[in-house]
Coordinates of C-alpha atoms in Angstrom, one line a residue:
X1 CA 18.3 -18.9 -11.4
X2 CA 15.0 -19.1 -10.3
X3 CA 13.7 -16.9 -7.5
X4 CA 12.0 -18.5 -4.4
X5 CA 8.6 -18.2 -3.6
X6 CA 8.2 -17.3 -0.1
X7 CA 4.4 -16.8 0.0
X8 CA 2.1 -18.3 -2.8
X9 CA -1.8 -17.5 -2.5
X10 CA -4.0 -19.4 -5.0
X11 CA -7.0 -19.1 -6.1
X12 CA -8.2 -17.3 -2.5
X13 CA -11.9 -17.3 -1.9
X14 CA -13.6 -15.5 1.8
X15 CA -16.9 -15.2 1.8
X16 CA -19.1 -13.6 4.6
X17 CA -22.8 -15.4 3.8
X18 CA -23.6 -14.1 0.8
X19 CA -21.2 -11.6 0.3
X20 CA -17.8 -12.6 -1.5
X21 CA -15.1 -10.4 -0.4
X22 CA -12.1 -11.9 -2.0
X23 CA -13.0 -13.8 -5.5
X24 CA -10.4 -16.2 -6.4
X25 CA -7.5 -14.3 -5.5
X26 CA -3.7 -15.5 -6.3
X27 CA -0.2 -14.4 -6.4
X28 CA 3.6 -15.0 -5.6
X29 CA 5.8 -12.9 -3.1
X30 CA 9.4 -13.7 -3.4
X31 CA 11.8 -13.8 -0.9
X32 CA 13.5 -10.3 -0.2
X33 CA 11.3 -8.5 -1.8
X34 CA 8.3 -5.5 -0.8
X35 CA 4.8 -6.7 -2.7
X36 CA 2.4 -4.1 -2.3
X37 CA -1.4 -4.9 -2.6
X38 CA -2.8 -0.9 -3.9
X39 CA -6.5 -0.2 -3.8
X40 CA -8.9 1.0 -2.1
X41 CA -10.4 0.9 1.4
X42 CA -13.3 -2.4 1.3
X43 CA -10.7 -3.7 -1.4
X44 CA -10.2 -7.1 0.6
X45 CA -7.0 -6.5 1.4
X46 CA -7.3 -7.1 5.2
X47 CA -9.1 -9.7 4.7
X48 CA -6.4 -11.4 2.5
X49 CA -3.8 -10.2 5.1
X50 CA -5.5 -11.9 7.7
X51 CA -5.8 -15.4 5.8
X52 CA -2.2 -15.2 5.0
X53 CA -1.4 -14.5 8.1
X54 CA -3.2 -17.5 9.6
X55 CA -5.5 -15.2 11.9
X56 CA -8.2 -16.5 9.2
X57 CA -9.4 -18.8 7.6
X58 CA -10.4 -18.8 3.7
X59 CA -13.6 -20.3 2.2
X60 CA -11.7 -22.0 -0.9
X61 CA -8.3 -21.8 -1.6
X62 CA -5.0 -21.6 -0.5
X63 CA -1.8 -20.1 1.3
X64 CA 1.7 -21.6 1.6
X65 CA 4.4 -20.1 3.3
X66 CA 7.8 -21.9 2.7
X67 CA 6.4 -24.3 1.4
X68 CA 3.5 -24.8 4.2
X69 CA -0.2 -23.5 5.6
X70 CA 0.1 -20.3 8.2
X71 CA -1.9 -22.1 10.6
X72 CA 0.9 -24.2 11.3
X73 CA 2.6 -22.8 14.4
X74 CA 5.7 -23.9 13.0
X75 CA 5.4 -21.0 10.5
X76 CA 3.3 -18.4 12.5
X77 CA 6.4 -17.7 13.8
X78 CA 8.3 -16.5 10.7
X79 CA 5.3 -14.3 10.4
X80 CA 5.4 -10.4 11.8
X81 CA 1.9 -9.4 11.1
X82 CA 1.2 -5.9 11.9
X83 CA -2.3 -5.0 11.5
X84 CA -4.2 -1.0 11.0
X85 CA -4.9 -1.1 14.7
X86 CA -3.0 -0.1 17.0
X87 CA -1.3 -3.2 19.1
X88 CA 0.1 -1.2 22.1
X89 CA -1.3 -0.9 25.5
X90 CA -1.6 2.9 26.3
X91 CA -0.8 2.6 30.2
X92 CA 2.8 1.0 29.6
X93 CA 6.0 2.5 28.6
X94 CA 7.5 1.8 25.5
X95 CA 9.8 -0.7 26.9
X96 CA 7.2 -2.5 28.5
X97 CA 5.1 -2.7 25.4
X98 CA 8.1 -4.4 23.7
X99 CA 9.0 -6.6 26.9
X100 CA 5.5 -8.0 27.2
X101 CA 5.7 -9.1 23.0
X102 CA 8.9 -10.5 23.9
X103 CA 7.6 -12.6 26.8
X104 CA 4.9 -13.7 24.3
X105 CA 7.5 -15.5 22.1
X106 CA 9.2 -16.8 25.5
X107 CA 12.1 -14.4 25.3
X108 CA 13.1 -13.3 28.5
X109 CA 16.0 -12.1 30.6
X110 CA 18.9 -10.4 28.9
X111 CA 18.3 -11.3 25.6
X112 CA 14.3 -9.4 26.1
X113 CA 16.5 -6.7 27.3
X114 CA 19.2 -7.0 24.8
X115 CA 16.1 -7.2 22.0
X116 CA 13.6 -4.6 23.1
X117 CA 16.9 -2.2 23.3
X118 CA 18.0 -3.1 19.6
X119 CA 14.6 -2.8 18.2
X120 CA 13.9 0.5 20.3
X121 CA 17.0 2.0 19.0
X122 CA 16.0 0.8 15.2
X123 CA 12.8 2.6 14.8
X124 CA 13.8 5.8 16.4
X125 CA 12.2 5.7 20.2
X126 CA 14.8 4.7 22.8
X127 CA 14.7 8.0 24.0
X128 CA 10.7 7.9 24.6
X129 CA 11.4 4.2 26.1
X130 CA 9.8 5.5 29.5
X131 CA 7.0 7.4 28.1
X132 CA 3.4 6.0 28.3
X133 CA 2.6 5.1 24.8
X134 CA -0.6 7.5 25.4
X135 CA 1.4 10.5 25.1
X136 CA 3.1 9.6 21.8
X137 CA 2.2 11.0 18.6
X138 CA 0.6 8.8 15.7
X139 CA 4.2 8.5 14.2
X140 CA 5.4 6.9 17.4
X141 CA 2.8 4.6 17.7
X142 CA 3.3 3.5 14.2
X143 CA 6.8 2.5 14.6
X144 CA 6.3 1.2 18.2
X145 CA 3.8 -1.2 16.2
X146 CA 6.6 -2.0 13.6
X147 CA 8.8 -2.9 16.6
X148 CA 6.6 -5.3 17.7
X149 CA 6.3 -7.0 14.7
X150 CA 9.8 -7.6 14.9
X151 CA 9.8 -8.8 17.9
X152 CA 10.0 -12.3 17.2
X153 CA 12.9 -11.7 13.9
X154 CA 10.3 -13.1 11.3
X155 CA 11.6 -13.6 8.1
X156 CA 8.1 -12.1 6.6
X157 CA 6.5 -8.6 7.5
X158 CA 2.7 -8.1 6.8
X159 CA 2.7 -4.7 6.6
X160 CA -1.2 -3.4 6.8
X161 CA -1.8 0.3 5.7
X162 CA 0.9 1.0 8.0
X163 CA 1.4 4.7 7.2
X164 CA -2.5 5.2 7.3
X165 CA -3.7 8.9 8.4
X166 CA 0.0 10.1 9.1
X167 CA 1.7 13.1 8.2
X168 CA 3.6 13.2 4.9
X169 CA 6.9 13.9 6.6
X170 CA 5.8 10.8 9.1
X171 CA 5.0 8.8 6.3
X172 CA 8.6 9.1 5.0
X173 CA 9.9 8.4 8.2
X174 CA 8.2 5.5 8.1
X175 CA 8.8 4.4 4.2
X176 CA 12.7 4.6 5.3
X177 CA 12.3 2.1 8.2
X178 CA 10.5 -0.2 5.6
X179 CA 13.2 -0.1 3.1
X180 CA 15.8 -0.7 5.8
X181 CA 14.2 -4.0 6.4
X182 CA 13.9 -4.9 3.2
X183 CA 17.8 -4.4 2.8
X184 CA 18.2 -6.6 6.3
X185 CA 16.8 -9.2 3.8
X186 CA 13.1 -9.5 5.3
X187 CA 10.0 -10.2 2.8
X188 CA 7.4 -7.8 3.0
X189 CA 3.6 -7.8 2.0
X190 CA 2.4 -4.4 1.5
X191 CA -1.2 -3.0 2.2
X192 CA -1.9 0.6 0.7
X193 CA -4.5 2.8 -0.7
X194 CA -1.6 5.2 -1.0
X195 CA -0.2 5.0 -4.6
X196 CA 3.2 7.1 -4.3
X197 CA 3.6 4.4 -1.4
X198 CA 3.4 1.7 -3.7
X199 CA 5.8 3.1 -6.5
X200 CA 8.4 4.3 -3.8
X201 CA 8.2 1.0 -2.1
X202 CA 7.3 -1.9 -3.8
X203 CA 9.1 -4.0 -6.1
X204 CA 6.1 -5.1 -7.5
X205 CA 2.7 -4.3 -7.2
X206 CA -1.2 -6.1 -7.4
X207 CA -3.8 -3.7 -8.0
X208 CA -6.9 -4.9 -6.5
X209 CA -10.1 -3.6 -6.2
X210 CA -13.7 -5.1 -5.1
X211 CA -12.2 -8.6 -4.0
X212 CA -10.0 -9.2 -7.5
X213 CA -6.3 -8.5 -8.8
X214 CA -6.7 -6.5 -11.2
X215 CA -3.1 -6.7 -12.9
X216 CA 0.1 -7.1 -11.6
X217 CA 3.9 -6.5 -11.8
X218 CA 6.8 -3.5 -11.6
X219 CA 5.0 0.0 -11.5
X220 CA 6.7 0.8 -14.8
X221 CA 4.8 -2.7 -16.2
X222 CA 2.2 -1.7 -15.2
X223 CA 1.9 2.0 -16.4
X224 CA 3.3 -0.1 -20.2
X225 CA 0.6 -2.0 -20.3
X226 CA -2.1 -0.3 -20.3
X227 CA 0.0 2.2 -23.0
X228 CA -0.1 5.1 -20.5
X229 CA 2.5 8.0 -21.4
X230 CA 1.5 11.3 -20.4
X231 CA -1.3 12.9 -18.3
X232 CA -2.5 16.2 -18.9
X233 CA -4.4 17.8 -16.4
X234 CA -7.1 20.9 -16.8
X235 CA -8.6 22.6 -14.2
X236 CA -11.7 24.4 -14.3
X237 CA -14.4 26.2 -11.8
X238 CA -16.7 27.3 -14.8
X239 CA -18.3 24.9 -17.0
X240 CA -16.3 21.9 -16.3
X241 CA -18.9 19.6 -17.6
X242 CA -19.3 21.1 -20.9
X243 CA -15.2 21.2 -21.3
X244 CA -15.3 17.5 -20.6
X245 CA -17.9 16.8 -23.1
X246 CA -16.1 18.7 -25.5
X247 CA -12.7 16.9 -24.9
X248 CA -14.9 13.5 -24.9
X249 CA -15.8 14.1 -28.5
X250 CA -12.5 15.9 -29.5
X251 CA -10.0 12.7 -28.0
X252 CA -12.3 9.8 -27.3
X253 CA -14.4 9.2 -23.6
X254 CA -12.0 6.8 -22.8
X255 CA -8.7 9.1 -22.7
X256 CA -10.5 11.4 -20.4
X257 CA -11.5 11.3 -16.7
X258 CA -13.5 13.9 -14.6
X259 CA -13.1 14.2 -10.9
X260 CA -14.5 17.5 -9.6
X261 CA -13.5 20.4 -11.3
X262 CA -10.0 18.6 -12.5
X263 CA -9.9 16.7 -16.1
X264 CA -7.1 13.9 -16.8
X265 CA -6.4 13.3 -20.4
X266 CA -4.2 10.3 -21.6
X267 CA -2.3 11.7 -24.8
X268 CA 0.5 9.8 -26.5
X269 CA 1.8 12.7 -27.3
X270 CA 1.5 15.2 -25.4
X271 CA 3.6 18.4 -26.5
X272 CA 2.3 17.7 -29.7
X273 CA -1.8 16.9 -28.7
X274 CA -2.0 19.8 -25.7
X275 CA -1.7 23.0 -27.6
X276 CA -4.5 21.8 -30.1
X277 CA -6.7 21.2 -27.4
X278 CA -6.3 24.1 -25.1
X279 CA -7.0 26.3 -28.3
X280 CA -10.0 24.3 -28.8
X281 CA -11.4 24.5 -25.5
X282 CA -10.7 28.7 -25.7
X283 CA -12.0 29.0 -29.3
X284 CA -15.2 27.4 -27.7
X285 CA -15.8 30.3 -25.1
X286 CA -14.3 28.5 -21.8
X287 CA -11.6 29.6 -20.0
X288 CA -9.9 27.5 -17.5
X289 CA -7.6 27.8 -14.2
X290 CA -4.4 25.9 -14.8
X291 CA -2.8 22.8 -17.0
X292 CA 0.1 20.7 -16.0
X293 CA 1.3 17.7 -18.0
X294 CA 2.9 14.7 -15.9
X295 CA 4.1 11.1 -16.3
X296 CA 1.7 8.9 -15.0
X297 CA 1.5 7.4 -11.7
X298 CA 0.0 3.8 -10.3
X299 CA -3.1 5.4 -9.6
X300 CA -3.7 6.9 -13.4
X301 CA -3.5 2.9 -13.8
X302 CA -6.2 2.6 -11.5
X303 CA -8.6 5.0 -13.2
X304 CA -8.1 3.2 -16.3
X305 CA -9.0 0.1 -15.4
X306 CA -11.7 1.2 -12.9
X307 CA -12.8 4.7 -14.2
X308 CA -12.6 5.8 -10.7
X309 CA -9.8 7.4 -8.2
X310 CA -8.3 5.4 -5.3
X311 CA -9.7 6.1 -2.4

């Protein structure tokens, strides 16, 4: 059976005079499912949330949601866009932060009350509901902004960066409350520059970088196709440059990557290829810190496509 399409960008063009910032961008999201754009910051992402999203327009192209343009407000309202910014007022309680959203989408009386009480309790801060949202923490403020998304019970989340400069154990927090959502049957668009994110979360993924999808599909398709197995890692403080131009010429430039004082190799066999090349590297005169060999992640697929980290 097939799956529906919820969200279906084709061929997306924005451009800012001369500058092109998204270049012919399309894919699918389907319904009940987490798509996850990964890249880096200046990416386009934002910009290609805020097209879908029907904040803005695109210079060529298109967006359909069920089936018709965001701009509609017949649709606008199965949106929950939740942008980097924060969307609360600092002076206002929790409660009132959620009660003036709900007013927005003309939801009032008991059922605001009833609402702002449900939502408070599903993101963890019904006991800060009389706090001024100036005293809460960056976590808090995260989830008070994923509350208001919800405020009007869209059927689609547009989810940008929302973990951005958290905590680790925050982040989780916040990862959790995503996935919950995702199992209450909403369709969520994903913004991160965060690659664990993306493998934790997403079902599938669209790595995009300078205004263009790179590839796309399930982390584990992804990390197949571009025949990624195993990573080993060096470290070194001495010499590092002259180790990588020896592993360069010993394995190929193209299965090795520098970044500081840190060399990633891409070996397709790695218990087998690592103790040759460590004895190479000491027969040479270096010495080095550490090793590690791990599977790859979302972000080794980066590098080999872009030859750079994520950022």
């Amino acid at each position: 059976m097939a799956r529906e399409a919820v969200i279906i960008v084709e061929d997306l063009v924005k451009r800012y005079g001369d500058i092109e910032a998204v270049k012919k961008v399309s894919f699918k999201v389907f319904k009940g499912e987490i798509y996850g754009l990964l890249g880096p910051n200046g990416a386009g992402k934002t910009t290609i949330f805020k097209i879908i999203a029907g904040i803005s327009n695109p210079t060529s192209g298109r967006v359909l949601i069920f089936g018709s343009d965001p701009r509609d407000y017949r649709v606008r309202s199965k949106i929950g866009y939740c942008p980097q910014e924060n969307i609360t007022y600092s002076d206002l309680t929790g409660y009132e932060n959620l009660m003036f959203y709900l007013r927005l989408y003309n939801i009032g009386g008991g059922e605001a009350r009833r609402r702002a009480e449900h939502l408070l309790k599903m993101v963890g801060l019904w006991d800060y509901r009389s706090m001024r949202v100036r005293k809460y923490s960056g976590g808090m403020k995260s989830r008070l902004n994923i509350a208001i998304t919800l405020a009007g019970d869209p059927d689609i989340l547009i989810l940008d960066e929302p973990t951005v400069g958290l905590d680790p154990n925050i982040r989780r927090e916040i990862w959790d409350m995503i996935n919950s959502l995702k199992e209450a049957g909403k369709t969520i668009l994903l913004a991160t520059h965060y690659m664990e994110e993306a493998e934790v979360l997403c079902d599938r993924v669209g790595i995009i970088d300078s205004g263009k999808i790179i590839d796309e599909g399930t982390p584990d398709e992804l990390k197949k196709r571009v025949g990624l197995k195993s990573i080993l890692y060096i470290s070194a403080v001495k010499n590092i440059g002259e180790i990588y131009n020896v592993l360069a010429d010993l394995i190929g430039s193209d299965k090795v990557f520098r970044e500081d004082n840190i060399i990633r190799l891409y070996l397709d066999e790695p218990y087998k290829e690592s103790p040759k090349i460590l004895e190479e590297i000491f027969n040479r005169g270096y010495s080095i810190e550490s090793f590690k060999i791990s599977p790859p992640t979302l972000e080794d697929v980066f590098i080999k496509y872009t030859g750079r980290r994520l950022e």
